[in-house]
């Protein structure tokens, strides 16, 4: 519909330009005819007294014929000149309209290449070219979907926010501080740029909005400014894609003798405030809320469980039919009124191998017996699981917990939750 309106507007504008052109051309031609007729009448009037009626009629006939011929020639010349001028103005003007249309659609890749002999048009073309370059630079600081939203709604960015359900993403490089101490600044900058490029491209490909870079951390969210019904699923897919692509990048860096950047990711879904925050001079389109803090903490908790992607219960419930995840723990986190169930994101259901599915089934049985306080059976199942996956830190953690609870049982009202009070992973 918008395209049809745009085409209609463009056609109407061209029709008006053509009408104006032909109106001017018609007025000029009419003036030529009037002037030729007036000159003929003045000439005849000045010599009327010196000629016989027959000579006067003959001269009048010749003068009128000459005036008609001259008028036709002048009209033809005027038409050719005006047509050439019209084409000379119309072509660069239409090209400029096309360029401004590209700018409106944030299509800033191509250079402005319009040929014209008019000085004024050259200045305008130069200005538009410079504006395109400036917008290209500006676009790197502001998320593209935020810019598009402002353009489409024709609104100026202003402070304020609204409550929405969104999914937030935090990623972090394992042991980044120790890595930086071993690398030269130029080498670190080059690798970090390559790392950020992969994460950013994946987030954008999955319709996410990159919020900011905090040191080695990437913060992003789904569901704003453009509403997305499956924001949790898209965020999970982005997290899985990041893990896959960054693993490939680490293998490449390892063969090149470079330091590897292993990544941890946390995802959380819930109600949060999204909008423009800051001052009158500078704004940041971002999100605020308890679930933003939770996503940041989940990213940090990967270190405790030796996992790579942890997601909240709310995130898992919104895409449980399409992703596979295993329950990791029920945590009592400082600042949260209720214990938080957290899961490790394994993959999308079609991508899970039969071996993984069997292992997840065994893990689920072991966790059921653990939460039922059946320590002996839970310990047996976790040990069976450990045989197939000896390097799984979560299994080792629960084997140790089962041993401890056999010796010192928890309180009768215990529901499987563990306290987690530190705020070391909070970034907001």
PDB file of N, CA, C and O in Angstrom, residues 217-285:
ATOM      1  N   UNK A 217      31.465  -7.572  26.819  1.00  0.00           N
ATOM      2  CA  UNK A 217      30.071  -8.031  26.887  1.00  0.00           C
ATOM      3  C   UNK A 217      29.232  -7.425  25.763  1.00  0.00           C
ATOM      4  O   UNK A 217      29.374  -6.250  25.442  1.00  0.00           O
ATOM      5  N   UNK A 218      28.358  -8.242  25.200  1.00  0.00           N
ATOM      6  CA  UNK A 218      27.368  -7.764  24.230  1.00  0.00           C
ATOM      7  C   UNK A 218      26.001  -7.886  24.883  1.00  0.00           C
ATOM      8  O   UNK A 218      25.632  -8.950  25.385  1.00  0.00           O
ATOM      9  N   UNK A 219      25.260  -6.782  24.888  1.00  0.00           N
ATOM     10  CA  UNK A 219      23.899  -6.785  25.414  1.00  0.00           C
ATOM     11  C   UNK A 219      22.929  -6.539  24.264  1.00  0.00           C
ATOM     12  O   UNK A 219      23.123  -5.623  23.466  1.00  0.00           O
ATOM     13  N   UNK A 220      21.906  -7.374  24.181  1.00  0.00           N
ATOM     14  CA  UNK A 220      20.912  -7.233  23.104  1.00  0.00           C
ATOM     15  C   UNK A 220      19.544  -7.631  23.653  1.00  0.00           C
ATOM     16  O   UNK A 220      19.434  -8.206  24.741  1.00  0.00           O
ATOM     17  N   UNK A 221      18.507  -7.320  22.874  1.00  0.00           N
ATOM     18  CA  UNK A 221      17.162  -7.728  23.283  1.00  0.00           C
ATOM     19  C   UNK A 221      16.275  -7.919  22.062  1.00  0.00           C
ATOM     20  O   UNK A 221      16.559  -7.409  20.975  1.00  0.00           O
ATOM     21  N   UNK A 222      15.188  -8.649  22.284  1.00  0.00           N
ATOM     22  CA  UNK A 222      14.224  -8.968  21.220  1.00  0.00           C
ATOM     23  C   UNK A 222      12.830  -8.504  21.634  1.00  0.00           C
ATOM     24  O   UNK A 222      12.457  -8.622  22.803  1.00  0.00           O
ATOM     25  N   UNK A 223      12.078  -7.973  20.653  1.00  0.00           N
ATOM     26  CA  UNK A 223      10.701  -7.559  20.895  1.00  0.00           C
ATOM     27  C   UNK A 223      10.479  -6.068  20.858  1.00  0.00           C
ATOM     28  O   UNK A 223       9.356  -5.600  21.010  1.00  0.00           O
ATOM     29  N   UNK A 224      11.532  -5.282  20.655  1.00  0.00           N
ATOM     30  CA  UNK A 224      11.428  -3.830  20.544  1.00  0.00           C
ATOM     31  C   UNK A 224      12.627  -3.331  19.733  1.00  0.00           C
ATOM     32  O   UNK A 224      13.697  -3.940  19.783  1.00  0.00           O
ATOM     33  N   UNK A 225      12.458  -2.245  18.970  1.00  0.00           N
ATOM     34  CA  UNK A 225      11.253  -1.432  18.827  1.00  0.00           C
ATOM     35  C   UNK A 225      10.154  -2.110  18.002  1.00  0.00           C
ATOM     36  O   UNK A 225       9.009  -1.688  18.032  1.00  0.00           O
ATOM     37  N   UNK A 226      10.528  -3.155  17.233  1.00  0.00           N
ATOM     38  CA  UNK A 226       9.532  -3.880  16.452  1.00  0.00           C
ATOM     39  C   UNK A 226       9.037  -5.064  17.272  1.00  0.00           C
ATOM     40  O   UNK A 226       9.835  -5.868  17.775  1.00  0.00           O
ATOM     41  N   UNK A 227       7.726  -5.160  17.448  1.00  0.00           N
ATOM     42  CA  UNK A 227       7.150  -6.247  18.240  1.00  0.00           C
ATOM     43  C   UNK A 227       7.383  -7.590  17.544  1.00  0.00           C
ATOM     44  O   UNK A 227       7.217  -7.709  16.330  1.00  0.00           O
ATOM     45  N   UNK A 228       7.795  -8.596  18.322  1.00  0.00           N
ATOM     46  CA  UNK A 228       8.043  -9.936  17.806  1.00  0.00           C
ATOM     47  C   UNK A 228       7.312 -10.938  18.688  1.00  0.00           C
ATOM     48  O   UNK A 228       7.547 -10.992  19.900  1.00  0.00           O
ATOM     49  N   UNK A 229       6.450 -11.728  18.085  1.00  0.00           N
ATOM     50  CA  UNK A 229       5.676 -12.695  18.866  1.00  0.00           C
ATOM     51  C   UNK A 229       6.572 -13.786  19.440  1.00  0.00           C
ATOM     52  O   UNK A 229       6.394 -14.218  20.586  1.00  0.00           O
ATOM     53  N   UNK A 230       7.564 -14.239  18.671  1.00  0.00           N
ATOM     54  CA  UNK A 230       8.454 -15.322  19.107  1.00  0.00           C
ATOM     55  C   UNK A 230       9.816 -14.769  19.543  1.00  0.00           C
ATOM     56  O   UNK A 230      10.860 -15.281  19.152  1.00  0.00           O
ATOM     57  N   UNK A 231       9.809 -13.713  20.346  1.00  0.00           N
ATOM     58  CA  UNK A 231      11.079 -13.096  20.733  1.00  0.00           C
ATOM     59  C   UNK A 231      11.970 -14.050  21.533  1.00  0.00           C
ATOM     60  O   UNK A 231      13.197 -14.054  21.374  1.00  0.00           O
ATOM     61  N   UNK A 232      11.390 -14.889  22.378  1.00  0.00           N
ATOM     62  CA  UNK A 232      12.190 -15.832  23.174  1.00  0.00           C
ATOM     63  C   UNK A 232      12.849 -16.878  22.275  1.00  0.00           C
ATOM     64  O   UNK A 232      14.038 -17.195  22.440  1.00  0.00           O
ATOM     65  N   UNK A 233      12.103 -17.407  21.317  1.00  0.00           N
ATOM     66  CA  UNK A 233      12.642 -18.409  20.401  1.00  0.00           C
ATOM     67  C   UNK A 233      13.751 -17.818  19.534  1.00  0.00           C
ATOM     68  O   UNK A 233      14.795 -18.454  19.311  1.00  0.00           O
ATOM     69  N   UNK A 234      13.538 -16.616  19.032  1.00  0.00           N
ATOM     70  CA  UNK A 234      14.550 -15.963  18.205  1.00  0.00           C
ATOM     71  C   UNK A 234      15.838 -15.724  18.999  1.00  0.00           C
ATOM     72  O   UNK A 234      16.941 -15.895  18.475  1.00  0.00           O
ATOM     73  N   UNK A 235      15.686 -15.346  20.254  1.00  0.00           N
ATOM     74  CA  UNK A 235      16.856 -15.132  21.106  1.00  0.00           C
ATOM     75  C   UNK A 235      17.603 -16.447  21.340  1.00  0.00           C
ATOM     76  O   UNK A 235      18.842 -16.481  21.311  1.00  0.00           O
ATOM     77  N   UNK A 236      16.864 -17.529  21.563  1.00  0.00           N
ATOM     78  CA  UNK A 236      17.497 -18.841  21.743  1.00  0.00           C
ATOM     79  C   UNK A 236      18.238 -19.279  20.482  1.00  0.00           C
ATOM     80  O   UNK A 236      19.362 -19.793  20.555  1.00  0.00           O
ATOM     81  N   UNK A 237      17.613 -19.070  19.349  1.00  0.00           N
ATOM     82  CA  UNK A 237      18.269 -19.427  18.087  1.00  0.00           C
ATOM     83  C   UNK A 237      19.535 -18.606  17.873  1.00  0.00           C
ATOM     84  O   UNK A 237      20.554 -19.130  17.398  1.00  0.00           O
ATOM     85  N   UNK A 238      19.481 -17.328  18.224  1.00  0.00           N
ATOM     86  CA  UNK A 238      20.660 -16.475  18.097  1.00  0.00           C
ATOM     87  C   UNK A 238      21.774 -16.956  19.020  1.00  0.00           C
ATOM     88  O   UNK A 238      22.945 -16.994  18.630  1.00  0.00           O
ATOM     89  N   UNK A 239      21.421 -17.330  20.252  1.00  0.00           N
ATOM     90  CA  UNK A 239      22.417 -17.812  21.207  1.00  0.00           C
ATOM     91  C   UNK A 239      23.086 -19.085  20.699  1.00  0.00           C
ATOM     92  O   UNK A 239      24.313 -19.236  20.779  1.00  0.00           O
ATOM     93  N   UNK A 240      22.297 -20.007  20.163  1.00  0.00           N
ATOM     94  CA  UNK A 240      22.842 -21.252  19.622  1.00  0.00           C
ATOM     95  C   UNK A 240      23.739 -20.986  18.411  1.00  0.00           C
ATOM     96  O   UNK A 240      24.798 -21.612  18.261  1.00  0.00           O
ATOM     97  N   UNK A 241      23.316 -20.056  17.556  1.00  0.00           N
ATOM     98  CA  UNK A 241      24.126 -19.703  16.384  1.00  0.00           C
ATOM     99  C   UNK A 241      25.442 -19.055  16.803  1.00  0.00           C
ATOM    100  O   UNK A 241      26.495 -19.320  16.212  1.00  0.00           O
ATOM    101  N   UNK A 242      25.391 -18.214  17.832  1.00  0.00           N
ATOM    102  CA  UNK A 242      26.623 -17.583  18.342  1.00  0.00           C
ATOM    103  C   UNK A 242      27.590 -18.648  18.848  1.00  0.00           C
ATOM    104  O   UNK A 242      28.788 -18.604  18.547  1.00  0.00           O
ATOM    105  N   UNK A 243      27.079 -19.598  19.616  1.00  0.00           N
ATOM    106  CA  UNK A 243      27.944 -20.655  20.134  1.00  0.00           C
ATOM    107  C   UNK A 243      28.586 -21.452  19.004  1.00  0.00           C
ATOM    108  O   UNK A 243      29.793 -21.735  19.030  1.00  0.00           O
ATOM    109  N   UNK A 244      27.798 -21.787  17.992  1.00  0.00           N
ATOM    110  CA  UNK A 244      28.310 -22.569  16.866  1.00  0.00           C
ATOM    111  C   UNK A 244      29.370 -21.807  16.070  1.00  0.00           C
ATOM    112  O   UNK A 244      30.459 -22.326  15.796  1.00  0.00           O
ATOM    113  N   UNK A 245      29.056 -20.563  15.715  1.00  0.00           N
ATOM    114  CA  UNK A 245      29.982 -19.781  14.888  1.00  0.00           C
ATOM    115  C   UNK A 245      31.240 -19.390  15.657  1.00  0.00           C
ATOM    116  O   UNK A 245      32.338 -19.371  15.086  1.00  0.00           O
ATOM    117  N   UNK A 246      31.108 -19.098  16.933  1.00  0.00           N
ATOM    118  CA  UNK A 246      32.279 -18.718  17.729  1.00  0.00           C
ATOM    119  C   UNK A 246      33.166 -19.919  18.014  1.00  0.00           C
ATOM    120  O   UNK A 246      34.392 -19.772  18.148  1.00  0.00           O
ATOM    121  N   UNK A 247      32.593 -21.108  18.107  1.00  0.00           N
ATOM    122  CA  UNK A 247      33.406 -22.320  18.231  1.00  0.00           C
ATOM    123  C   UNK A 247      34.263 -22.512  16.981  1.00  0.00           C
ATOM    124  O   UNK A 247      35.441 -22.882  17.072  1.00  0.00           O
ATOM    125  N   UNK A 248      33.677 -22.260  15.821  1.00  0.00           N
ATOM    126  CA  UNK A 248      34.433 -22.341  14.564  1.00  0.00           C
ATOM    127  C   UNK A 248      35.552 -21.302  14.541  1.00  0.00           C
ATOM    128  O   UNK A 248      36.671 -21.586  14.099  1.00  0.00           O
ATOM    129  N   UNK A 249      35.229 -20.099  15.012  1.00  0.00           N
ATOM    130  CA  UNK A 249      36.227 -19.029  15.037  1.00  0.00           C
ATOM    131  C   UNK A 249      37.384 -19.399  15.976  1.00  0.00           C
ATOM    132  O   UNK A 249      38.555 -19.149  15.656  1.00  0.00           O
ATOM    133  N   UNK A 250      37.058 -19.995  17.118  1.00  0.00           N
ATOM    134  CA  UNK A 250      38.107 -20.392  18.068  1.00  0.00           C
ATOM    135  C   UNK A 250      39.023 -21.457  17.470  1.00  0.00           C
ATOM    136  O   UNK A 250      40.243 -21.435  17.694  1.00  0.00           O
ATOM    137  N   UNK A 251      38.441 -22.397  16.721  1.00  0.00           N
ATOM    138  CA  UNK A 251      39.262 -23.417  16.058  1.00  0.00           C
ATOM    139  C   UNK A 251      40.212 -22.772  15.044  1.00  0.00           C
ATOM    140  O   UNK A 251      41.377 -23.157  14.930  1.00  0.00           O
ATOM    141  N   UNK A 252      39.700 -21.793  14.319  1.00  0.00           N
ATOM    142  CA  UNK A 252      40.534 -21.074  13.344  1.00  0.00           C
ATOM    143  C   UNK A 252      41.664 -20.335  14.050  1.00  0.00           C
ATOM    144  O   UNK A 252      42.821 -20.402  13.630  1.00  0.00           O
ATOM    145  N   UNK A 253      41.331 -19.628  15.150  1.00  0.00           N
ATOM    146  CA  UNK A 253      42.349 -18.887  15.896  1.00  0.00           C
ATOM    147  C   UNK A 253      43.388 -19.835  16.503  1.00  0.00           C
ATOM    148  O   UNK A 253      44.564 -19.499  16.591  1.00  0.00           O
ATOM    149  N   UNK A 254      42.936 -21.013  16.931  1.00  0.00           N
ATOM    150  CA  UNK A 254      43.864 -21.976  17.531  1.00  0.00           C
ATOM    151  C   UNK A 254      44.902 -22.435  16.518  1.00  0.00           C
ATOM    152  O   UNK A 254      46.103 -22.546  16.838  1.00  0.00           O
ATOM    153  N   UNK A 255      44.454 -22.696  15.281  1.00  0.00           N
ATOM    154  CA  UNK A 255      45.392 -23.115  14.229  1.00  0.00           C
ATOM    155  C   UNK A 255      46.343 -21.983  13.850  1.00  0.00           C
ATOM    156  O   UNK A 255      47.452 -22.233  13.380  1.00  0.00           O
ATOM    157  N   UNK A 256      45.912 -20.730  14.065  1.00  0.00           N
ATOM    158  CA  UNK A 256      46.739 -19.573  13.756  1.00  0.00           C
ATOM    159  C   UNK A 256      47.621 -19.150  14.938  1.00  0.00           C
ATOM    160  O   UNK A 256      48.354 -18.163  14.849  1.00  0.00           O
ATOM    161  N   UNK A 257      47.526 -19.896  16.037  1.00  0.00           N
ATOM    162  CA  UNK A 257      48.328 -19.577  17.204  1.00  0.00           C
ATOM    163  C   UNK A 257      47.836 -18.388  18.006  1.00  0.00           C
ATOM    164  O   UNK A 257      48.599 -17.781  18.774  1.00  0.00           O
ATOM    165  N   UNK A 258      46.542 -18.066  17.865  1.00  0.00           N
ATOM    166  CA  UNK A 258      45.964 -16.932  18.585  1.00  0.00           C
ATOM    167  C   UNK A 258      45.220 -17.402  19.828  1.00  0.00           C
ATOM    168  O   UNK A 258      44.902 -18.579  19.978  1.00  0.00           O
ATOM    169  N   UNK A 259      44.894 -16.468  20.707  1.00  0.00           N
ATOM    170  CA  UNK A 259      44.114 -16.777  21.901  1.00  0.00           C
ATOM    171  C   UNK A 259      42.656 -17.042  21.503  1.00  0.00           C
ATOM    172  O   UNK A 259      42.110 -16.396  20.614  1.00  0.00           O
ATOM    173  N   UNK A 260      42.031 -17.997  22.197  1.00  0.00           N
ATOM    174  CA  UNK A 260      40.637 -18.333  21.922  1.00  0.00           C
ATOM    175  C   UNK A 260      39.705 -17.525  22.824  1.00  0.00           C
ATOM    176  O   UNK A 260      40.014 -17.277  23.986  1.00  0.00           O
ATOM    177  N   UNK A 261      38.570 -17.119  22.260  1.00  0.00           N
ATOM    178  CA  UNK A 261      37.542 -16.400  23.009  1.00  0.00           C
ATOM    179  C   UNK A 261      36.337 -17.326  23.196  1.00  0.00           C
ATOM    180  O   UNK A 261      35.474 -17.431  22.325  1.00  0.00           O
ATOM    181  N   UNK A 262      36.304 -18.025  24.335  1.00  0.00           N
ATOM    182  CA  UNK A 262      35.144 -18.856  24.648  1.00  0.00           C
ATOM    183  C   UNK A 262      34.043 -17.978  25.233  1.00  0.00           C
ATOM    184  O   UNK A 262      34.319 -17.080  26.027  1.00  0.00           O
ATOM    185  N   UNK A 263      32.805 -18.269  24.871  1.00  0.00           N
ATOM    186  CA  UNK A 263      31.705 -17.364  25.205  1.00  0.00           C
ATOM    187  C   UNK A 263      30.673 -18.009  26.123  1.00  0.00           C
ATOM    188  O   UNK A 263      30.350 -19.183  25.983  1.00  0.00           O
ATOM    189  N   UNK A 264      30.175 -17.202  27.057  1.00  0.00           N
ATOM    190  CA  UNK A 264      29.052 -17.602  27.914  1.00  0.00           C
ATOM    191  C   UNK A 264      27.886 -16.659  27.622  1.00  0.00           C
ATOM    192  O   UNK A 264      28.092 -15.462  27.438  1.00  0.00           O
ATOM    193  N   UNK A 265      26.671 -17.215  27.629  1.00  0.00           N
ATOM    194  CA  UNK A 265      25.479 -16.441  27.270  1.00  0.00           C
ATOM    195  C   UNK A 265      24.378 -16.658  28.292  1.00  0.00           C
ATOM    196  O   UNK A 265      24.175 -17.779  28.779  1.00  0.00           O
ATOM    197  N   UNK A 266      23.666 -15.584  28.631  1.00  0.00           N
ATOM    198  CA  UNK A 266      22.506 -15.664  29.507  1.00  0.00           C
ATOM    199  C   UNK A 266      21.291 -15.029  28.849  1.00  0.00           C
ATOM    200  O   UNK A 266      21.408 -13.961  28.235  1.00  0.00           O
ATOM    201  N   UNK A 267      20.132 -15.692  28.961  1.00  0.00           N
ATOM    202  CA  UNK A 267      18.885 -15.189  28.374  1.00  0.00           C
ATOM    203  C   UNK A 267      17.799 -15.151  29.443  1.00  0.00           C
ATOM    204  O   UNK A 267      17.671 -16.085  30.237  1.00  0.00           O
ATOM    205  N   UNK A 268      17.022 -14.085  29.428  1.00  0.00           N
ATOM    206  CA  UNK A 268      15.907 -13.957  30.362  1.00  0.00           C
ATOM    207  C   UNK A 268      14.744 -13.260  29.676  1.00  0.00           C
ATOM    208  O   UNK A 268      14.947 -12.326  28.885  1.00  0.00           O
ATOM    209  N   UNK A 269      13.534 -13.707  29.979  1.00  0.00           N
ATOM    210  CA  UNK A 269      12.315 -13.147  29.382  1.00  0.00           C
ATOM    211  C   UNK A 269      11.402 -12.622  30.483  1.00  0.00           C
ATOM    212  O   UNK A 269      11.250 -13.262  31.523  1.00  0.00           O
ATOM    213  N   UNK A 270      10.803 -11.471  30.242  1.00  0.00           N
ATOM    214  CA  UNK A 270       9.867 -10.933  31.220  1.00  0.00           C
ATOM    215  C   UNK A 270       9.463  -9.515  30.899  1.00  0.00           C
ATOM    216  O   UNK A 270       9.874  -8.940  29.879  1.00  0.00           O
ATOM    217  N   UNK A 271       8.651  -8.940  31.768  1.00  0.00           N
ATOM    218  CA  UNK A 271       8.208  -7.561  31.607  1.00  0.00           C
ATOM    219  C   UNK A 271       9.331  -6.611  31.998  1.00  0.00           C
ATOM    220  O   UNK A 271       9.935  -6.759  33.063  1.00  0.00           O
ATOM    221  N   UNK A 272       9.594  -5.640  31.140  1.00  0.00           N
ATOM    222  CA  UNK A 272      10.634  -4.648  31.416  1.00  0.00           C
ATOM    223  C   UNK A 272      10.297  -3.345  30.697  1.00  0.00           C
ATOM    224  O   UNK A 272       9.470  -3.319  29.781  1.00  0.00           O
ATOM    225  N   UNK A 273      10.952  -2.279  31.127  1.00  0.00           N
ATOM    226  CA  UNK A 273      10.721  -0.969  30.501  1.00  0.00           C
ATOM    227  C   UNK A 273      11.703  -0.801  29.362  1.00  0.00           C
ATOM    228  O   UNK A 273      12.915  -0.967  29.535  1.00  0.00           O
ATOM    229  N   UNK A 274      11.193  -0.465  28.191  1.00  0.00           N
ATOM    230  CA  UNK A 274      12.034  -0.225  27.021  1.00  0.00           C
ATOM    231  C   UNK A 274      11.739   1.173  26.489  1.00  0.00           C
ATOM    232  O   UNK A 274      10.593   1.606  26.436  1.00  0.00           O
ATOM    233  N   UNK A 275      12.778   1.888  26.123  1.00  0.00           N
ATOM    234  CA  UNK A 275      12.596   3.236  25.602  1.00  0.00           C
ATOM    235  C   UNK A 275      13.898   4.004  25.565  1.00  0.00           C
ATOM    236  O   UNK A 275      14.990   3.414  25.613  1.00  0.00           O
ATOM    237  N   UNK A 276      13.782   5.320  25.479  1.00  0.00           N
ATOM    238  CA  UNK A 276      14.944   6.197  25.404  1.00  0.00           C
ATOM    239  C   UNK A 276      15.270   6.731  26.798  1.00  0.00           C
ATOM    240  O   UNK A 276      14.439   7.369  27.436  1.00  0.00           O
ATOM    241  N   UNK A 277      16.487   6.479  27.226  1.00  0.00           N
ATOM    242  CA  UNK A 277      16.942   6.924  28.537  1.00  0.00           C
ATOM    243  C   UNK A 277      18.200   7.775  28.366  1.00  0.00           C
ATOM    244  O   UNK A 277      19.023   7.512  27.495  1.00  0.00           O
ATOM    245  N   UNK A 278      18.330   8.788  29.203  1.00  0.00           N
ATOM    246  CA  UNK A 278      19.506   9.654  29.127  1.00  0.00           C
ATOM    247  C   UNK A 278      19.154  11.081  29.467  1.00  0.00           C
ATOM    248  O   UNK A 278      18.470  11.358  30.447  1.00  0.00           O
ATOM    249  N   UNK A 279      19.605  12.016  28.596  1.00  0.00           N
ATOM    250  CA  UNK A 279      19.360  13.440  28.822  1.00  0.00           C
ATOM    251  C   UNK A 279      18.859  14.078  27.538  1.00  0.00           C
ATOM    252  O   UNK A 279      18.695  13.410  26.513  1.00  0.00           O
ATOM    253  N   UNK A 280      18.655  15.395  27.596  1.00  0.00           N
ATOM    254  CA  UNK A 280      18.185  16.115  26.410  1.00  0.00           C
ATOM    255  C   UNK A 280      19.228  16.093  25.293  1.00  0.00           C
ATOM    256  O   UNK A 280      18.893  16.252  24.119  1.00  0.00           O
ATOM    257  N   UNK A 281      20.495  15.926  25.660  1.00  0.00           N
ATOM    258  CA  UNK A 281      21.577  15.994  24.672  1.00  0.00           C
ATOM    259  C   UNK A 281      21.957  14.631  24.117  1.00  0.00           C
ATOM    260  O   UNK A 281      22.460  14.536  23.006  1.00  0.00           O
ATOM    261  N   UNK A 282      21.724  13.581  24.896  1.00  0.00           N
ATOM    262  CA  UNK A 282      22.102  12.255  24.421  1.00  0.00           C
ATOM    263  C   UNK A 282      21.170  11.207  24.998  1.00  0.00           C
ATOM    264  O   UNK A 282      20.907  11.196  26.201  1.00  0.00           O
ATOM    265  N   UNK A 283      20.680  10.317  24.120  1.00  0.00           N
ATOM    266  CA  UNK A 283      19.747   9.278  24.522  1.00  0.00           C
ATOM    267  C   UNK A 283      20.309   7.908  24.176  1.00  0.00           C
ATOM    268  O   UNK A 283      21.101   7.762  23.243  1.00  0.00           O
ATOM    269  N   UNK A 284      19.873   6.916  24.918  1.00  0.00           N
ATOM    270  CA  UNK A 284      20.227   5.533  24.642  1.00  0.00           C
ATOM    271  C   UNK A 284      18.944   4.708  24.644  1.00  0.00           C
ATOM    272  O   UNK A 284      18.207   4.708  25.633  1.00  0.00           O
ATOM    273  N   UNK A 285      18.683   4.016  23.533  1.00  0.00           N
ATOM    274  CA  UNK A 285      17.504   3.151  23.456  1.00  0.00           C
ATOM    275  C   UNK A 285      17.867   1.833  24.121  1.00  0.00           C
ATOM    276  O   UNK A 285      18.709   1.072  23.627  1.00  0.00           O
TER     277      UNK A 285
END
